[in-house]
Coordinates of N, CA and C in Angstrom, one line a residue:
X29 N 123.4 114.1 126.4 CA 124.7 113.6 125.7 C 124.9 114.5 124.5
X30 N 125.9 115.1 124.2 CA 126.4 116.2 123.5 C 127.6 115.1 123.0
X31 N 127.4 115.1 120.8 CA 129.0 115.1 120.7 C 128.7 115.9 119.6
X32 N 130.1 115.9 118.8 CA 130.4 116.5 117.2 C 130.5 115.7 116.7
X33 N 130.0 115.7 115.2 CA 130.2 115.1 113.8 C 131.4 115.9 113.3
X34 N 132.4 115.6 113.1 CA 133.0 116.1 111.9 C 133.3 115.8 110.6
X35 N 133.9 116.5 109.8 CA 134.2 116.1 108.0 C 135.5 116.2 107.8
X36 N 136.0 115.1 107.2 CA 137.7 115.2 107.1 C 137.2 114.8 105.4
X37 N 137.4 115.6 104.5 CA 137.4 114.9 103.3 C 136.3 114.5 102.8
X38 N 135.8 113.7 102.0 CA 134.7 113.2 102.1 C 134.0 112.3 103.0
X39 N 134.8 112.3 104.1 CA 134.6 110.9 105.0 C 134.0 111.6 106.6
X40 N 132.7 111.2 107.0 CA 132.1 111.9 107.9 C 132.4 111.4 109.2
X41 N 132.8 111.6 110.4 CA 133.7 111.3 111.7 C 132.2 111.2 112.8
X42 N 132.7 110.3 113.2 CA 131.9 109.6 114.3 C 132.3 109.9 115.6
X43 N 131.9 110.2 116.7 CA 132.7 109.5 118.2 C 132.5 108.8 118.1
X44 N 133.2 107.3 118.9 CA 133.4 105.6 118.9 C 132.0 105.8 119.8
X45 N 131.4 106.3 120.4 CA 130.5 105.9 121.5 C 129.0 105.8 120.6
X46 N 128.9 105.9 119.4 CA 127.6 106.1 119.0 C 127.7 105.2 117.6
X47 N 129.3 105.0 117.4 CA 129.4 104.0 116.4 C 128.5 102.6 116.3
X48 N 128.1 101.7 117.4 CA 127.5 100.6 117.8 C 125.8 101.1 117.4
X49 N 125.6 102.4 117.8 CA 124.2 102.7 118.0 C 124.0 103.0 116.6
X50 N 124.9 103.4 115.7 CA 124.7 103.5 113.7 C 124.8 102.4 113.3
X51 N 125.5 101.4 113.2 CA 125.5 100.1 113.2 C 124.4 99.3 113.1
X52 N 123.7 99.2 114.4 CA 122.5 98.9 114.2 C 121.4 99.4 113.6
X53 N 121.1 100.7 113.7 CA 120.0 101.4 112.7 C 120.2 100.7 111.3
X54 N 121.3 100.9 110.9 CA 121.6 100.6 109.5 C 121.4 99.0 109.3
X55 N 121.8 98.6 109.8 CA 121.3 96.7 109.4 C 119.9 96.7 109.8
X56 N 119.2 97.7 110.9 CA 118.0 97.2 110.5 C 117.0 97.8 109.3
X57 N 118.0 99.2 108.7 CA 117.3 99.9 107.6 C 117.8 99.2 106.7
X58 N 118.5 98.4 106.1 CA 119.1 97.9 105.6 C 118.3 96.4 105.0
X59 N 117.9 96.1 106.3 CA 117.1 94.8 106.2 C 115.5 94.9 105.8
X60 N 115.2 96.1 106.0 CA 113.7 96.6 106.0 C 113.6 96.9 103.9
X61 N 114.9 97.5 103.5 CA 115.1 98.0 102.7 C 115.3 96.7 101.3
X62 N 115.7 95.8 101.7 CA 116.1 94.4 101.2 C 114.8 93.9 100.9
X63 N 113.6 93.8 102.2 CA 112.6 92.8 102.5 C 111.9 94.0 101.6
X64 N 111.7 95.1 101.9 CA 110.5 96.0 101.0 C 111.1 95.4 99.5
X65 N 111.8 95.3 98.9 CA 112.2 95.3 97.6 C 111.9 93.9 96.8
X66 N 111.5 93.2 97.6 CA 111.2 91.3 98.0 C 109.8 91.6 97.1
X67 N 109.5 91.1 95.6 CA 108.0 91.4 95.1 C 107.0 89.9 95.2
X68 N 106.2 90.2 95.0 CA 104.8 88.8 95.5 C 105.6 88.0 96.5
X69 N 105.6 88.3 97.6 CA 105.9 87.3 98.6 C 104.9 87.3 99.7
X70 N 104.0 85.9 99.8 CA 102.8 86.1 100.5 C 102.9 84.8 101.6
X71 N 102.1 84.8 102.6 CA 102.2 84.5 103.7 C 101.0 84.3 103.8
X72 N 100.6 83.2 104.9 CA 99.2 83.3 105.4 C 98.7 83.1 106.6
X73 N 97.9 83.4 107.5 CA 97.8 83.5 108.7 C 97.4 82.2 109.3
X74 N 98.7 81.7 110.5 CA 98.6 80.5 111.0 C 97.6 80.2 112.2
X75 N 96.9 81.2 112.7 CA 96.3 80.4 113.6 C 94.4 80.8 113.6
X76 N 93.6 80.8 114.4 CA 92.3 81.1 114.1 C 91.8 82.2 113.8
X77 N 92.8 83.0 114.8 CA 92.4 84.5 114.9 C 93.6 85.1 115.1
X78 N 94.1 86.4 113.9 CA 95.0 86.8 114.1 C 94.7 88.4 114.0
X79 N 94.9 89.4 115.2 CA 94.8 90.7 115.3 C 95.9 91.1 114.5
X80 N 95.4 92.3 113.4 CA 95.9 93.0 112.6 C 96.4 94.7 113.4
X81 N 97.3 95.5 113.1 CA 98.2 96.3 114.1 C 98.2 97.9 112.8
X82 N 98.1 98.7 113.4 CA 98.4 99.8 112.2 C 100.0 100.2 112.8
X83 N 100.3 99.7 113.6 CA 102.1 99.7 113.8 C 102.2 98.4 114.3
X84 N 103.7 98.0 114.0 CA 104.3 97.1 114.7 C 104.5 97.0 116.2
X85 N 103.4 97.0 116.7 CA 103.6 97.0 118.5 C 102.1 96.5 119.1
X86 N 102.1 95.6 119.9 CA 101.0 95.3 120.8 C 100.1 96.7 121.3
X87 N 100.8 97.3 121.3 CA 100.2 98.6 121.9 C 99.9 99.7 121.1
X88 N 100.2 99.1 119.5 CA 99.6 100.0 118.8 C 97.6 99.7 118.0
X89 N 96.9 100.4 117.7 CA 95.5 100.4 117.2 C 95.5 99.2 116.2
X90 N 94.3 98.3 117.0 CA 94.0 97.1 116.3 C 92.9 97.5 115.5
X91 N 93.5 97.0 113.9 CA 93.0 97.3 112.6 C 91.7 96.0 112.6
X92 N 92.1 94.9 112.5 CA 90.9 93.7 112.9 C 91.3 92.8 113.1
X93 N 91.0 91.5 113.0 CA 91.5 90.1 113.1 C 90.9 89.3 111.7
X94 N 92.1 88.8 111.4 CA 91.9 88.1 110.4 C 91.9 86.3 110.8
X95 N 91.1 85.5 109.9 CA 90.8 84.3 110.1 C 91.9 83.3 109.4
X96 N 92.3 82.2 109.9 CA 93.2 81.3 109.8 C 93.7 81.5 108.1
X97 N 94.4 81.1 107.2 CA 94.6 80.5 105.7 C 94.5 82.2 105.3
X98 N 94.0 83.1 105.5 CA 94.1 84.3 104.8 C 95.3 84.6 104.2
X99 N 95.3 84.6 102.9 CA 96.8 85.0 102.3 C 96.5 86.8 102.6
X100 N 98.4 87.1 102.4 CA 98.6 88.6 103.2 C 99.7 88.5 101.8
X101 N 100.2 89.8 101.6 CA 101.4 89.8 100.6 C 102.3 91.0 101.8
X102 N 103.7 90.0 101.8 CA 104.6 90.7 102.5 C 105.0 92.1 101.8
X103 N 104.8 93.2 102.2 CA 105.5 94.6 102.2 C 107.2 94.3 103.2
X104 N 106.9 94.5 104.3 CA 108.1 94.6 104.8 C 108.2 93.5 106.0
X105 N 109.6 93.3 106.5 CA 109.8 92.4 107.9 C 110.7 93.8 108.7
X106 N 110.5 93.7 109.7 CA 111.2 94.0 111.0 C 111.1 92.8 112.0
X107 N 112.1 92.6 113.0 CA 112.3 91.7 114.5 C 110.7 91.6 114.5
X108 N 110.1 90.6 114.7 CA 108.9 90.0 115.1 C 107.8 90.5 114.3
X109 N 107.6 91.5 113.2 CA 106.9 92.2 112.5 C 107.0 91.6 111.3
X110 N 105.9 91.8 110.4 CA 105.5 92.0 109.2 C 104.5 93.0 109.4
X111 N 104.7 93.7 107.6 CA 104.1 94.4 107.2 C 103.2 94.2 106.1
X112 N 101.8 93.9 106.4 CA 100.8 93.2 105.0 C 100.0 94.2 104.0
X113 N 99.8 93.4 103.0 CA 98.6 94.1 102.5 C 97.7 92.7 102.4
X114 N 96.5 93.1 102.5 CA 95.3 91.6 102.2 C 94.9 92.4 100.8
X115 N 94.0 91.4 100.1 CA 93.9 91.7 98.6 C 92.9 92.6 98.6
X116 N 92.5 93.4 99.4 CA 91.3 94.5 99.8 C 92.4 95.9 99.5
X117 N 93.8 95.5 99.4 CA 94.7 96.9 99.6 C 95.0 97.3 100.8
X118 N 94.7 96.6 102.1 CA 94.6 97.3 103.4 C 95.8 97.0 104.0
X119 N 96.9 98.1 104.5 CA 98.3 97.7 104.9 C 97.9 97.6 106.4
X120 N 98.5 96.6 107.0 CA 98.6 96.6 108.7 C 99.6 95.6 109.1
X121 N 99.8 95.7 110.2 CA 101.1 95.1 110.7 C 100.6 93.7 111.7
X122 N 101.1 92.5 111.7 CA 101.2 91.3 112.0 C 102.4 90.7 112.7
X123 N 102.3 90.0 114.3 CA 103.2 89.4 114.9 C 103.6 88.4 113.6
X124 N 105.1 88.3 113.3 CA 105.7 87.3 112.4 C 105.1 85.8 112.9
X125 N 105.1 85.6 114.5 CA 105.0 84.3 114.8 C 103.1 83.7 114.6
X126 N 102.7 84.6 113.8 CA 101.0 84.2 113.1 C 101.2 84.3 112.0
X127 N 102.4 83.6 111.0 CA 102.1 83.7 109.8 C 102.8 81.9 109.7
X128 N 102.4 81.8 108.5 CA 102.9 80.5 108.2 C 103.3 80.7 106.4
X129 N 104.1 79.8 106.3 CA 104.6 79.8 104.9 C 103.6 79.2 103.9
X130 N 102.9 78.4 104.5 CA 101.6 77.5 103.3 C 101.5 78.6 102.4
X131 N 100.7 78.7 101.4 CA 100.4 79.1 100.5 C 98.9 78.8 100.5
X132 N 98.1 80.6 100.4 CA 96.4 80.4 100.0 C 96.6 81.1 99.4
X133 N 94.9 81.0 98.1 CA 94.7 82.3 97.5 C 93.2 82.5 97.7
X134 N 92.8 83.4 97.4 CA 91.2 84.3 97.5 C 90.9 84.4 96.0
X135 N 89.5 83.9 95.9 CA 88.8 84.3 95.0 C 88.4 86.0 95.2
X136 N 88.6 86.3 93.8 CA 88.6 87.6 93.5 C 87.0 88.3 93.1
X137 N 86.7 87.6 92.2 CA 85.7 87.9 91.4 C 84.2 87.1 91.9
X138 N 83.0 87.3 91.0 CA 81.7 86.6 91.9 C 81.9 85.3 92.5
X139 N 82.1 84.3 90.8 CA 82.2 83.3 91.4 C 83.5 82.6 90.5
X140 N 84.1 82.1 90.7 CA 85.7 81.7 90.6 C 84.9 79.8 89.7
X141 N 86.2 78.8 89.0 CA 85.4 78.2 88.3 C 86.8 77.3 88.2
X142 N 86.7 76.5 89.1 CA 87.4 75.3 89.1 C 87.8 74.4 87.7
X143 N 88.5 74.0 87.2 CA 88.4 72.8 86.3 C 90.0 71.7 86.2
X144 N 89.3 70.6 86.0 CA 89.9 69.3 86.2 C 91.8 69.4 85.4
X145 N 91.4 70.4 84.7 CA 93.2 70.0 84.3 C 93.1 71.9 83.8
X146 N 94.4 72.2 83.2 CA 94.6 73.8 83.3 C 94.3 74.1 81.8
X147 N 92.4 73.9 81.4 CA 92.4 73.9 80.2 C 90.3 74.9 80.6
X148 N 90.0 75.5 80.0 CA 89.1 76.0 80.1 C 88.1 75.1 79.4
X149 N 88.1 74.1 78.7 CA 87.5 73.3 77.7 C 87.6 72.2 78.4
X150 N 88.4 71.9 79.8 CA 88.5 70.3 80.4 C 86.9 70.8 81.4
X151 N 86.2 69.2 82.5 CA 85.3 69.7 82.9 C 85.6 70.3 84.0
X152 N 84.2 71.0 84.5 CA 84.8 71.8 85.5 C 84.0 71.0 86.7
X153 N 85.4 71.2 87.6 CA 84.7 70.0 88.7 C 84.2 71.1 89.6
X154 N 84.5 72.6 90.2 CA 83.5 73.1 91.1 C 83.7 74.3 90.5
X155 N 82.4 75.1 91.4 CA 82.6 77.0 91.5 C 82.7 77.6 93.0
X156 N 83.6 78.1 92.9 CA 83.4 79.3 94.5 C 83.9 80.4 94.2
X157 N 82.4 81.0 95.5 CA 82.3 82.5 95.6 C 83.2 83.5 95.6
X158 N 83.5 84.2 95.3 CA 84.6 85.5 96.1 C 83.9 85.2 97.4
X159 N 85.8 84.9 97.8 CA 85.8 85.5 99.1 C 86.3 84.1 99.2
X160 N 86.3 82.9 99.2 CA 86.8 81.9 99.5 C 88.2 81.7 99.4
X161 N 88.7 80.8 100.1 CA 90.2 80.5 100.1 C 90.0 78.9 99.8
X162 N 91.3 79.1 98.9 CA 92.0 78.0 98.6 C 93.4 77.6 98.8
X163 N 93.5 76.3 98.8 CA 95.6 75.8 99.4 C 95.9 76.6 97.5
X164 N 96.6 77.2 97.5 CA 98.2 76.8 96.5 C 98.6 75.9 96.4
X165 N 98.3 74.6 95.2 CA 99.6 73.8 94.9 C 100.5 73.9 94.2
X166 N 100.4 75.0 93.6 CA 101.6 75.1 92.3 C 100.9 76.0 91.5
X167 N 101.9 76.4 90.5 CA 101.8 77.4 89.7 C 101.5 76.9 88.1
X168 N 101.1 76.8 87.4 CA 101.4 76.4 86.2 C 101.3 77.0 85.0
X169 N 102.1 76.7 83.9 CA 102.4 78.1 82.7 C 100.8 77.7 82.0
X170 N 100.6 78.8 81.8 CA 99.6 79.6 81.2 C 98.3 80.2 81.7
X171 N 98.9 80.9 82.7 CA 98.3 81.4 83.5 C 97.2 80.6 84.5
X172 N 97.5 79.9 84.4 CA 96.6 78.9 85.6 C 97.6 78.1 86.4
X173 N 96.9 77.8 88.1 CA 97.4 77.7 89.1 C 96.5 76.2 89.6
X174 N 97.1 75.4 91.0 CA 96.7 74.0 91.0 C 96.4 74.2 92.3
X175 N 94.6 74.2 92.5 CA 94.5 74.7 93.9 C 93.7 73.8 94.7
X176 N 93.5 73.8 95.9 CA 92.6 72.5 96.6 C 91.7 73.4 97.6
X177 N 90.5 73.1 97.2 CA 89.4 73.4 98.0 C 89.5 72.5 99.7
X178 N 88.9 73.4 100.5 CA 89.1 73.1 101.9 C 88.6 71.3 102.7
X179 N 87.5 71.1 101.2 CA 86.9 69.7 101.3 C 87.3 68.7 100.5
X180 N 88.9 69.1 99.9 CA 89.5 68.0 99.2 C 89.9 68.3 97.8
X181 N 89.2 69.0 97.1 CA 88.7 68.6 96.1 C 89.9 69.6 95.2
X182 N 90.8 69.4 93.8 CA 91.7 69.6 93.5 C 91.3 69.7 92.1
X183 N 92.2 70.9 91.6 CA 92.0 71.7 90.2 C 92.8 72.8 89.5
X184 N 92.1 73.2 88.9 CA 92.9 74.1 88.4 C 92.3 75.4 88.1
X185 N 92.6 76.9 88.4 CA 91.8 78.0 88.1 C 92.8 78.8 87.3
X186 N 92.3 79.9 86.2 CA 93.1 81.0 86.2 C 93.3 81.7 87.1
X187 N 94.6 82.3 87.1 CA 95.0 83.1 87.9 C 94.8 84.2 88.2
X188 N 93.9 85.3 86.9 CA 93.1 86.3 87.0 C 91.9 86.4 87.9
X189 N 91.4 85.2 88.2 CA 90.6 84.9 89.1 C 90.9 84.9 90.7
X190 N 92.0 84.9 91.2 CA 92.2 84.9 92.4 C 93.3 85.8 92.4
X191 N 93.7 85.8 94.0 CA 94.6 87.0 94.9 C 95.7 86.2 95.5
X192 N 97.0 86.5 95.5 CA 97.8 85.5 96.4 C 98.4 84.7 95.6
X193 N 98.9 84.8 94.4 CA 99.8 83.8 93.6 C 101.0 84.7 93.3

């Protein structure tokens, strides 16, 4: 298929036949361009086992599988795609329909340090390791966040301490 582009002015000329096929490039660059610009927006993986993608395609090289509640921080959406980073820095690509909206975060550091209200001086009701996940209940000012351990148990951490808020 052979056409011309032409230039009338500042205004660059299309054939009608390829108009529908710019059209869509552009709403989907458009939309990629919107969602990249989207900052801390995290996501977490809905089911047991979710294979991680170094492109958006079944057929592209499986990076690994990640485990249920893993918070991801959205980079980009395309049709059925996301684009993650896990708090390791590692970008790979994820079916949209394995993510869920809940809210986790990851302990960052050795061991992370629960306490009863968002005060470093209230008691502290637990400790966990890096590497653990916890629900997000909320955010709260002064830099500490309201998080629930997997066996109940509800508190409050700084947020320097964890990944995913």
């Amino acid at each position: 298929m052979k056409f011309q582009v032409s230039q009338r002015g500042n205004m660059l000329l299309f054939p009608l036949s390829i108009v529908p096929i710019l059209f869509v490039l552009l709403s989907f660059s458009c939309q990629a361009v919107a969602q990249e610009n989207s900052r801390n927006e995290f996501l977490s993986i809905a089911i047991p086992a979710a294979v991680l993608y170094d492109a958006p395609s079944l057929n592209a090289g499986k990076l690994y599988v990640a485990s249920v509640n893993l918070p991801l921080e959205v980079v980009v959406k395309v049709v059925g795609w996301v684009k993650v980073r896990d708090y390791h820095g590692y970008l790979a690509w994820v079916e949209d329909k394995n993510l869920s909206q809940r809210r986790f975060v990851i302990i960052k550091i050795p061991v992370g340090s629960v306490y009863q209200s968002p005060d470093s001086a209230s008691p502290l009701i637990y400790q966990a390791r890096q590497d653990v996940i916890l629900e997000l209940l909320g955010v709260v000012a002064g830099g500490w966040v309201k998080v629930k351990h997997q066996d109940g148990q509800t508190g409050y951490i700084r947020i320097d301490q964890i990944w995913g808020a």
